[in-house]
XYZ file of C-alpha atoms in Angstrom:
656
model
C 52.978 -51.158 12.503
C 50.814 -51.114 15.644
C 50.124 -54.410 17.330
C 46.560 -55.617 17.009
C 46.609 -56.413 20.715
C 46.725 -52.719 21.563
C 43.392 -52.117 19.812
C 41.298 -53.535 22.623
C 38.337 -51.120 22.487
C 36.088 -51.120 19.397
C 35.576 -47.619 18.066
C 31.769 -47.281 18.640
C 32.151 -49.023 21.978
C 33.467 -45.844 23.572
C 30.216 -44.015 22.856
C 28.202 -46.973 24.076
C 30.076 -46.722 27.376
C 29.511 -42.967 27.525
C 25.801 -43.443 26.819
C 25.437 -46.002 29.588
C 27.330 -43.828 32.077
C 25.227 -40.755 31.221
C 22.013 -42.755 31.634
C 23.190 -44.197 34.958
C 24.025 -40.675 36.144
C 20.582 -39.375 35.169
C 18.836 -42.356 36.746
C 20.826 -41.895 39.971
C 19.966 -38.191 39.933
C 16.269 -39.039 39.675
C 16.463 -41.406 42.651
C 18.256 -38.738 44.713
C 15.719 -36.129 43.580
C 12.791 -38.279 44.729
C 14.506 -39.144 48.010
C 15.301 -35.485 48.745
C 11.717 -34.370 48.160
C 9.923 -37.506 49.312
C 7.746 -35.360 51.591
C 6.045 -34.067 48.432
C 4.946 -37.516 47.275
C 1.202 -38.255 47.383
C -0.125 -41.134 49.475
C -0.614 -43.586 46.607
C 2.600 -42.826 44.791
C 3.995 -46.212 43.738
C 2.449 -46.645 40.278
C 2.564 -42.918 39.359
C 6.229 -42.978 40.394
C 6.920 -45.903 38.055
C 5.226 -43.993 35.231
C 7.320 -40.911 36.029
C 10.550 -42.923 35.841
C 9.376 -44.432 32.565
C 8.654 -40.979 31.140
C 11.998 -39.797 32.466
C 13.871 -42.322 30.326
C 12.751 -40.443 27.196
C 14.165 -37.170 28.539
C 17.359 -38.901 29.647
C 17.897 -40.484 26.232
C 17.169 -37.163 24.561
C 19.725 -35.170 26.526
C 22.297 -38.011 26.386
C 22.274 -38.029 22.595
C 22.108 -34.229 22.381
C 25.429 -34.248 24.243
C 27.088 -37.224 22.522
C 25.838 -37.061 18.922
C 28.194 -34.217 17.828
C 31.192 -36.202 19.099
C 30.004 -39.313 17.276
C 30.005 -37.331 14.046
C 33.449 -35.894 14.776
C 34.833 -39.379 15.366
C 33.738 -40.451 11.884
C 35.981 -37.922 10.096
C 38.746 -40.415 9.385
C 41.477 -38.206 7.923
C 41.488 -35.972 11.035
C 41.901 -38.903 13.400
C 45.604 -38.985 12.639
C 45.963 -35.972 14.979
C 46.189 -36.764 18.673
C 44.573 -33.473 19.739
C 41.593 -34.132 17.490
C 41.147 -37.630 18.929
C 41.371 -36.110 22.392
C 38.510 -33.766 21.510
C 35.940 -36.377 20.535
C 37.075 -39.223 22.775
C 37.710 -37.411 26.049
C 35.735 -34.170 26.018
C 32.451 -36.008 26.765
C 34.054 -37.097 30.038
C 34.497 -33.448 31.016
C 30.874 -32.799 30.051
C 29.916 -35.715 32.272
C 31.525 -33.921 35.213
C 29.634 -30.746 34.268
C 26.403 -32.734 34.059
C 27.054 -34.092 37.544
C 27.392 -30.553 38.941
C 24.381 -29.335 36.985
C 22.149 -32.098 38.323
C 23.244 -31.512 41.920
C 22.533 -27.801 41.459
C 19.130 -28.675 40.028
C 18.202 -30.649 43.135
C 19.185 -27.698 45.329
C 17.470 -25.190 43.034
C 14.189 -27.096 42.918
C 13.544 -26.548 46.609
C 13.951 -22.806 46.179
C 12.073 -22.397 42.894
C 9.521 -25.225 42.638
C 10.890 -25.882 39.163
C 13.902 -27.432 37.496
C 16.808 -25.297 36.361
C 16.274 -23.328 33.169
C 18.237 -20.525 31.550
C 19.179 -19.421 35.083
C 21.901 -22.061 35.059
C 23.930 -19.959 32.623
C 23.239 -16.726 34.509
C 24.740 -18.286 37.637
C 27.939 -18.966 35.684
C 28.687 -15.225 35.663
C 30.903 -13.345 38.046
C 28.538 -14.046 40.954
C 29.377 -17.740 40.736
C 31.838 -17.158 43.572
C 29.015 -15.967 45.825
C 27.144 -19.185 45.147
C 30.244 -21.274 45.773
C 30.890 -19.384 49.010
C 27.339 -19.905 50.247
C 27.485 -23.631 49.451
C 30.885 -24.159 51.106
C 29.755 -22.303 54.228
C 26.535 -24.280 54.549
C 28.006 -27.682 53.554
C 31.789 -27.604 54.174
C 32.333 -31.377 54.443
C 30.418 -32.171 51.250
C 32.226 -29.338 49.454
C 35.615 -30.757 50.465
C 34.634 -34.230 49.273
C 33.513 -32.792 45.951
C 36.828 -30.960 45.443
C 38.770 -34.160 46.149
C 36.501 -36.114 43.818
C 37.010 -33.552 41.031
C 40.802 -33.650 41.340
C 40.869 -37.458 41.222
C 38.373 -37.482 38.347
C 40.354 -35.132 36.104
C 43.660 -36.880 36.777
C 42.011 -40.190 35.928
C 40.554 -38.808 32.690
C 43.973 -37.655 31.484
C 45.532 -41.030 32.272
C 42.701 -42.876 30.569
C 43.167 -40.795 27.428
C 46.826 -41.744 27.292
C 45.733 -45.385 27.153
C 42.943 -44.623 24.692
C 45.460 -43.158 22.261
C 46.819 -46.637 21.687
C 43.924 -48.846 22.775
C 41.166 -47.173 20.744
C 40.542 -48.712 17.342
C 39.612 -45.573 15.430
C 41.054 -46.417 11.999
C 38.077 -47.589 10.020
C 37.293 -48.070 6.348
C 34.748 -45.961 4.499
C 32.382 -48.921 4.538
C 32.621 -49.263 8.302
C 32.137 -45.505 8.690
C 29.057 -45.654 6.471
C 27.514 -48.494 8.470
C 28.278 -46.635 11.694
C 26.573 -43.453 10.470
C 23.590 -45.358 9.056
C 22.981 -46.749 12.528
C 23.985 -43.765 14.662
C 22.212 -40.935 12.816
C 18.671 -42.415 12.815
C 19.096 -43.715 16.367
C 20.359 -40.347 17.614
C 17.582 -38.404 15.877
C 14.989 -40.765 17.363
C 16.398 -40.405 20.883
C 16.929 -36.639 20.646
C 13.325 -36.148 19.517
C 12.158 -38.381 22.366
C 10.286 -40.813 20.139
C 8.417 -41.067 16.860
C 5.810 -38.389 17.615
C 5.417 -35.480 15.194
C 7.061 -32.884 17.463
C 10.232 -32.639 19.545
C 9.853 -33.918 23.110
C 8.513 -31.218 25.445
C 8.348 -30.864 29.242
C 4.627 -31.665 29.165
C 5.520 -35.203 28.033
C 6.404 -35.828 31.680
C 2.772 -35.402 32.783
C 1.638 -38.813 34.021
C -0.455 -37.800 37.024
C -2.577 -35.074 38.611
C 0.232 -34.460 41.096
C 2.669 -31.680 40.161
C 5.685 -33.184 41.899
C 5.164 -36.583 40.259
C 5.084 -34.837 36.888
C 8.363 -33.050 37.646
C 10.162 -36.314 38.432
C 10.410 -37.315 34.778
C 12.277 -34.143 33.871
C 15.936 -33.425 34.542
C 17.637 -30.059 34.966
C 19.880 -30.457 31.915
C 16.947 -31.003 29.572
C 14.931 -28.099 31.030
C 17.921 -25.764 30.715
C 18.377 -26.768 27.090
C 14.660 -26.438 26.411
C 14.463 -22.919 27.862
C 16.662 -21.647 25.057
C 14.396 -23.233 22.460
C 11.274 -21.395 23.663
C 12.229 -17.746 23.224
C 9.496 -17.172 20.630
C 5.774 -17.792 21.063
C 4.559 -21.031 19.404
C 2.015 -20.581 16.619
C -0.810 -22.162 18.606
C -0.492 -19.397 21.242
C -0.183 -16.594 18.704
C -2.660 -13.719 18.438
C -2.702 -10.796 16.044
C -1.616 -7.447 17.459
C -5.035 -5.820 17.181
C -6.821 -8.788 18.739
C -4.417 -9.013 21.676
C -4.604 -5.245 22.164
C -8.413 -5.302 22.398
C -8.352 -8.039 25.016
C -5.671 -6.263 27.066
C -7.310 -2.855 26.786
C -10.505 -4.182 28.387
C -8.472 -5.335 31.381
C -6.266 -2.299 31.957
C -8.594 0.560 30.975
C -9.792 2.714 33.883
C -11.186 6.208 34.368
C -7.986 7.621 35.824
C -6.036 7.500 32.539
C -6.643 7.800 28.798
C -4.921 6.226 25.800
C -3.215 8.926 23.755
C -1.351 7.376 20.803
C -2.367 4.805 18.160
C 1.325 4.414 17.301
C 2.106 3.345 20.886
C -0.863 1.173 21.923
C -0.434 1.256 25.717
C 0.826 4.845 26.064
C -1.517 6.719 28.406
C -1.828 9.942 30.352
C -3.213 10.121 33.853
C -6.338 12.110 34.675
C -5.684 13.600 38.095
C -8.480 13.149 40.612
C -6.807 14.837 43.576
C -3.623 16.891 43.530
C -1.243 17.485 46.442
C -0.056 20.981 47.277
C 3.396 19.467 47.526
C 4.173 16.111 45.934
C 5.058 13.504 48.576
C 8.299 11.558 48.717
C 7.748 7.936 47.739
C 9.748 4.945 48.945
C 9.050 1.732 47.045
C 10.493 -1.312 48.804
C 10.893 -4.538 46.842
C 11.158 -7.333 49.387
C 13.352 -10.217 48.299
C 11.521 -13.586 48.306
C 8.599 -12.634 50.553
C 5.540 -14.924 50.343
C 2.204 -13.549 51.552
C 1.592 -16.866 53.308
C 3.273 -15.669 56.501
C 1.371 -12.374 56.757
C -1.534 -12.270 59.202
C -4.605 -11.105 57.304
C -7.083 -13.313 59.126
C -7.347 -14.574 62.687
C -4.830 -17.355 63.240
C -2.890 -16.899 60.000
C 0.776 -15.893 59.946
C 1.760 -18.178 62.836
C 4.201 -21.094 62.687
C 4.777 -23.345 65.683
C 2.677 -20.916 67.735
C 4.935 -17.950 66.898
C 4.087 -14.884 64.831
C 6.462 -14.754 61.868
C 5.985 -11.096 60.867
C 4.635 -9.185 63.895
C 5.947 -5.790 62.742
C 4.465 -6.045 59.258
C 1.178 -7.240 60.716
C 0.961 -4.112 62.891
C 1.802 -1.821 59.977
C -0.950 -3.453 57.902
C -3.518 -2.214 60.414
C -2.608 1.366 59.527
C -2.114 0.800 55.792
C -3.945 -0.494 52.735
C -3.124 -4.148 52.203
C -3.965 -6.193 49.095
C -4.263 -9.836 50.079
C -4.883 -11.112 46.524
C -1.756 -9.651 44.961
C 0.453 -11.801 42.737
C 3.972 -11.918 41.329
C 4.101 -11.986 37.545
C 7.234 -14.157 37.594
C 9.461 -16.110 39.936
C 12.832 -14.364 39.844
C 14.100 -10.935 40.867
C 14.608 -9.925 37.242
C 10.975 -10.851 36.496
C 9.723 -8.808 39.442
C 11.883 -5.793 38.665
C 10.817 -5.731 35.033
C 7.109 -5.951 35.863
C 7.219 -3.427 38.709
C 9.558 -0.860 37.189
C 8.477 -1.033 33.523
C 4.862 -2.184 33.729
C 5.581 -5.011 31.270
C 5.643 -8.711 32.172
C 8.692 -10.834 31.539
C 8.513 -13.785 29.165
C 7.989 -17.389 30.239
C 11.196 -19.357 29.795
C 14.106 -17.168 28.749
C 13.853 -13.707 30.324
C 13.357 -10.759 27.963
C 16.246 -9.057 29.765
C 18.596 -11.615 28.199
C 17.387 -11.095 24.643
C 17.292 -8.260 22.103
C 13.896 -7.263 23.513
C 15.738 -5.634 26.410
C 16.997 -2.995 23.949
C 13.483 -1.653 23.323
C 12.475 1.800 24.543
C 10.898 1.447 27.981
C 9.138 4.229 29.819
C 10.367 2.950 33.164
C 9.010 4.058 36.503
C 12.119 6.129 37.180
C 11.672 7.994 33.892
C 7.954 8.542 34.571
C 8.702 10.001 37.996
C 11.300 12.322 36.484
C 8.643 13.582 34.053
C 6.453 14.212 37.101
C 9.144 16.393 38.700
C 10.839 13.851 40.976
C 14.453 12.987 41.574
C 14.963 9.233 41.413
C 17.193 6.815 43.305
C 17.616 3.044 43.262
C 19.310 1.391 46.228
C 20.139 -2.258 46.870
C 22.508 -4.134 49.141
C 23.341 -6.655 46.417
C 25.565 -6.372 43.364
C 23.622 -5.124 40.336
C 26.194 -6.735 38.090
C 24.231 -9.947 38.653
C 22.150 -10.542 35.479
C 23.452 -7.131 34.350
C 20.562 -5.513 36.250
C 22.421 -2.246 36.841
C 22.319 -1.399 33.134
C 18.573 -1.999 32.978
C 17.819 -0.014 36.137
C 19.591 3.028 34.700
C 17.713 2.666 31.412
C 14.463 2.627 33.387
C 15.130 6.175 34.517
C 16.910 6.067 37.872
C 19.357 8.950 38.188
C 21.255 7.717 41.237
C 21.938 3.996 41.460
C 23.690 2.533 44.498
C 24.539 -1.113 45.057
C 26.850 -3.210 47.217
C 29.987 -1.733 45.666
C 28.936 1.837 46.436
C 27.804 1.027 49.985
C 31.114 -0.685 50.680
C 32.934 2.577 49.969
C 30.946 4.288 52.742
C 32.478 1.929 55.316
C 29.354 2.177 57.506
C 27.961 -1.349 57.494
C 29.045 -4.977 57.511
C 28.145 -7.057 54.454
C 26.743 -10.580 54.404
C 27.156 -13.253 51.714
C 24.933 -11.516 49.149
C 25.521 -7.948 50.276
C 24.215 -5.502 52.862
C 21.288 -6.381 55.067
C 17.845 -4.821 55.117
C 18.244 -2.733 58.273
C 21.376 -1.125 56.815
C 19.585 -0.337 53.545
C 16.694 1.312 55.357
C 19.109 3.288 57.510
C 20.996 4.457 54.429
C 17.895 5.558 52.513
C 16.758 7.636 55.508
C 20.224 9.194 55.733
C 20.063 10.051 52.024
C 16.659 11.689 52.472
C 17.827 13.727 55.473
C 20.880 15.058 53.648
C 18.913 16.213 50.618
C 18.615 19.938 49.999
C 16.678 19.722 46.746
C 13.228 21.259 46.442
C 12.137 18.322 44.312
C 10.442 15.312 45.916
C 12.345 12.022 45.918
C 11.243 8.699 44.495
C 13.352 5.878 45.945
C 13.277 2.196 45.112
C 14.888 -0.130 47.631
C 15.598 -3.764 46.724
C 16.319 -5.847 49.827
C 18.573 -8.896 49.943
C 18.565 -10.461 53.447
C 15.846 -12.981 52.590
C 17.819 -14.346 49.632
C 18.993 -17.944 49.730
C 20.943 -19.344 51.655
C 18.778 -17.598 54.297
C 21.299 -16.484 56.918
C 19.949 -14.212 59.630
C 22.441 -11.439 60.482
C 21.229 -11.330 64.077
C 20.845 -14.678 65.845
C 19.049 -12.959 68.737
C 16.072 -12.609 66.399
C 16.017 -16.325 65.501
C 12.818 -17.689 67.037
C 12.457 -20.996 65.184
C 14.440 -24.093 66.073
C 15.985 -26.529 63.610
C 13.070 -28.964 63.989
C 10.659 -26.450 62.446
C 10.320 -26.967 58.707
C 11.892 -24.123 56.709
C 13.308 -22.669 59.937
C 16.259 -21.001 58.190
C 13.981 -18.960 55.939
C 11.462 -18.226 58.695
C 14.206 -16.843 60.935
C 15.633 -14.536 58.285
C 12.088 -13.464 57.357
C 11.514 -12.634 61.022
C 14.679 -10.515 60.954
C 13.551 -8.753 57.767
C 10.209 -8.062 59.419
C 11.961 -6.518 62.426
C 14.003 -4.339 60.061
C 10.804 -2.976 58.479
C 9.386 -2.123 61.888
C 12.614 -0.376 62.840
C 12.555 1.487 59.515
C 9.047 2.831 60.062
C 9.797 3.831 63.665
C 12.888 5.772 62.582
C 10.957 7.438 59.765
C 8.259 8.442 62.225
C 10.815 9.988 64.599
C 12.169 11.972 61.659
C 8.668 13.229 60.877
C 8.561 11.460 57.526
C 5.173 9.789 57.859
C 3.432 13.033 56.891
C 5.335 13.681 53.661
C 6.271 10.187 52.484
C 4.353 7.296 50.953
C 5.792 3.873 51.802
C 5.009 0.967 49.480
C 6.059 -2.601 50.237
C 5.792 -5.531 47.835
C 7.817 -8.638 47.050
C 9.725 -9.384 43.870
C 8.599 -13.033 44.165
C 8.146 -15.691 46.825
C 10.880 -17.960 48.190
C 9.079 -20.926 46.505
C 9.803 -23.524 49.191
C 6.910 -25.579 50.605
C 4.319 -23.480 48.759
C 1.399 -24.618 46.627
C 0.506 -23.027 43.279
C -1.470 -20.187 44.815
C 1.028 -19.477 47.602
C 3.933 -19.507 45.152
C 2.395 -16.582 43.215
C 0.801 -14.731 46.151
C 2.986 -11.880 47.486
C 2.382 -8.986 49.912
C 1.464 -5.529 48.634
C 1.074 -2.796 51.243
C 0.653 0.954 50.859
C 1.500 2.722 54.106
C 0.551 6.389 54.010
C -1.542 7.215 57.104
C -1.844 10.899 56.181
C -3.036 10.120 52.646
C -4.826 6.781 52.527
C -7.390 5.200 54.818
C -6.341 1.797 56.170
C -8.137 -1.277 54.945
C -7.935 -4.813 53.595
C -8.421 -5.069 49.825
C -9.668 -8.240 48.148
C -9.220 -6.934 44.601
C -6.888 -9.092 42.497
C -3.780 -7.385 41.152
C -0.120 -7.899 40.307
C 3.166 -6.053 39.834
C 2.025 -4.623 36.487
C -0.430 -2.472 38.448
C 2.218 -0.743 40.563
C 3.034 2.135 38.175
C -0.561 3.334 37.585
C -1.404 2.830 41.278
C 1.516 5.007 42.403
C 0.664 7.723 39.879
C -2.961 7.784 40.955
C -2.149 7.781 44.663
C 0.364 10.629 44.336
C -1.983 12.653 42.105
C 0.535 12.997 39.279
C -0.448 14.158 35.802
C 2.025 12.371 33.589
C 2.441 10.062 30.606
C 3.146 6.380 31.289
C 3.186 3.066 29.428
C 2.231 -0.052 31.375
C 0.028 -3.143 31.139
C -1.643 -2.396 34.462
C -4.395 -0.425 36.141
C -4.761 1.730 39.267
C -5.818 -0.666 42.012
C -7.148 2.233 44.106
C -9.404 3.548 41.361
C -13.066 2.467 41.735
C -14.317 -0.455 39.655
C -11.036 -1.362 37.958
C -10.654 -4.949 36.787
C -9.865 -7.545 39.424
C -7.478 -9.886 37.621
C -3.812 -10.777 37.205
C -1.525 -12.215 34.528
C 1.574 -14.273 35.333
C 4.370 -16.076 33.467
C 7.164 -18.128 35.013
C 9.120 -21.143 33.855
C 7.153 -22.888 31.124
C 3.778 -21.686 32.451
C 1.741 -18.556 31.887
C -1.790 -17.896 32.975
C -4.586 -15.853 34.446
C -6.171 -15.255 37.859
C -9.708 -13.890 38.108
C -12.658 -14.298 40.481
C -12.186 -17.705 42.124
C -10.210 -19.407 39.360
C -6.466 -19.838 38.925
C -5.740 -20.832 35.306
C -2.377 -21.822 33.806
C -1.188 -23.189 30.474
C 2.095 -24.523 29.163
C 3.969 -22.294 26.725
C 5.004 -25.383 24.749
C 1.583 -27.058 24.666
C -1.686 -26.388 22.852
C -4.096 -27.805 25.402
C -6.962 -26.688 27.618
C -4.604 -25.782 30.469
C -4.818 -26.560 34.173
C -6.939 -24.830 36.755
C -7.984 -24.840 40.377
C -9.977 -22.623 42.727
C -8.070 -20.470 45.173
C -11.075 -20.116 47.460
C -10.530 -22.273 49.407
C -6.827 -22.419 48.625
C -5.799 -25.527 46.760
C -2.315 -26.870 46.262
C -2.922 -29.053 43.238
C -4.611 -28.411 39.878
C -8.111 -29.734 39.329
C -9.919 -30.304 36.069
C -12.262 -27.354 36.522
C -12.018 -26.470 32.848
C -14.181 -29.472 31.951
C -16.984 -27.764 33.882
C -16.011 -24.110 33.410
C -15.361 -24.425 29.671
C -16.301 -20.876 28.677
C -14.477 -19.236 31.584
C -11.304 -21.218 30.959
C -11.451 -20.348 27.272
C -11.854 -16.667 28.170
C -8.912 -16.789 30.588
C -6.859 -18.580 27.975
C -7.493 -15.737 25.530
C -6.700 -13.099 28.154
C -3.390 -14.665 29.144
C -2.441 -15.192 25.502
C -3.308 -11.561 24.805
C -0.901 -10.292 27.495
C 1.774 -12.706 26.281
C 1.426 -11.681 22.632
C 0.983 -7.950 23.126
C 4.100 -7.754 25.289
C 6.058 -9.663 22.646
C 4.855 -7.386 19.836
C 5.443 -4.164 21.773
C 9.030 -5.131 22.523
C 9.875 -6.613 19.133
C 8.423 -3.648 17.217
C 9.806 -1.187 19.778
C 6.445 0.552 20.280
C 6.251 0.607 24.075
C 6.964 4.331 24.232
C 8.376 7.117 22.005
């Protein structure tokens, strides 16, 4: 018989300890989060900050009990507690999850600076085979901290195993049915209450953290573990945002209809055929460059803009703009590369929250840009310096109609260039695409898509001679690599000109998304879009509002191609097309039109938030209380794009 002295820890006491430790960890994370981003705090922040910490306790309790409640239930199955391995599962496994939570929260703090949001479903994407790239980038940038973390982890795991050995004898887990019943009567209601975040009618949502008009203050209450968990709960559209297919179609049709294309199939609502206005004797080559993480903020479109610390960030791009057609009010539909690729290359926006590319919706029939260009008589190529295995993008790119797909693995075999952390740099990509064009002997024109990588975090410039910003300049690491990427574009155009390619090639530059750091709402969506074709298109500065959904019809119209396509966009070069843009990223989706930027939460049925972008404003303002009808209209328009996209993909009626 065991000595009573060995049973020193009451059975429920273990979970009480775990709960306290989890809450301390989350509280400490919140303090570190605020300290790291203290520059974002408003002037009068004290009382809003207290409210944010108070709201945060609800989210912390929710995620703590989401993690621990299953183990509490397991511990109450008395007849299985005779097995040591089973006791190890429920008594010690939470300690391993605690270590994972620690890593997750540190990653969330780092991620927030580069995304302006807490971690969501992306956390699980990063756990793929590219996790080693992330680890490498972190260890290179912070070697001392990385070493300390490794030592801490080793000590932690050794300690956990030793503690369990003591728990095997010290833990009083043998309880009567009565004691089990009392335990469950207390634990189940308490856990349900905490998991739900209170006694309200619905499960706690991110919007419950809104305690102020300041965006950063409202983000303080959240934690990256809760937002990751919540992302996987919001795959479907809530009922209060739902619209019937016909209603959403009518709203969308008004926005995307233009004289350069006609709808051709009731069975496929957005399937259209172009009406050619001007045809080329010989179809031009087209090079579409997707610039990784480029914000429009650093482009000079007005006198004095595009300068930091008295230095021009993108001098090459600024010179090219003068000879091209630049759209200054162009917006990213999402905030990640997968979002930008989907919108640009399929003409359909990605979902808020969990990306459509990670759901069954990705299996729908797309009429991707590569496939459309093949129908128009083009050969198609997709080239990137990164590894398309990340997020399984290579599979999608091929399904979108690209015949030749080259990524980091293929370029490595050529043994021509030196790779960086994330792959091959922009100048090498541009050099390779020109080499590919020169070696072609096909009579068909070529449509190439180039996805750059140099401006990806952790922002390491491959050529220090081009670094013009010192360490005292805010965001200097990104600005320096952006300056390099700008130089690479200038070098690309000069080489193309020497090869005589400016007369038979259309160059199109746009970003997949911004880099998110130190950007307000408007700046975080605003990306460059430049069409450089001096022999085809008059230069000019466009003020029309557009987004990545408009790329497919704009290319088809510019190149004079008579072809079928399926996209939720319009030709930005066609006269009198709508000036508007839809976006969806994180838990927000919304609408941009005229002078109003409107956004609403996917998990909330409210009037939304809004602010004017002329003049640019960093924080939302309650304009909807004055502009009631306009906000209601924009709410319907954004819901229409959200719902129609969902229905098209779920019913597989994008294209035949």
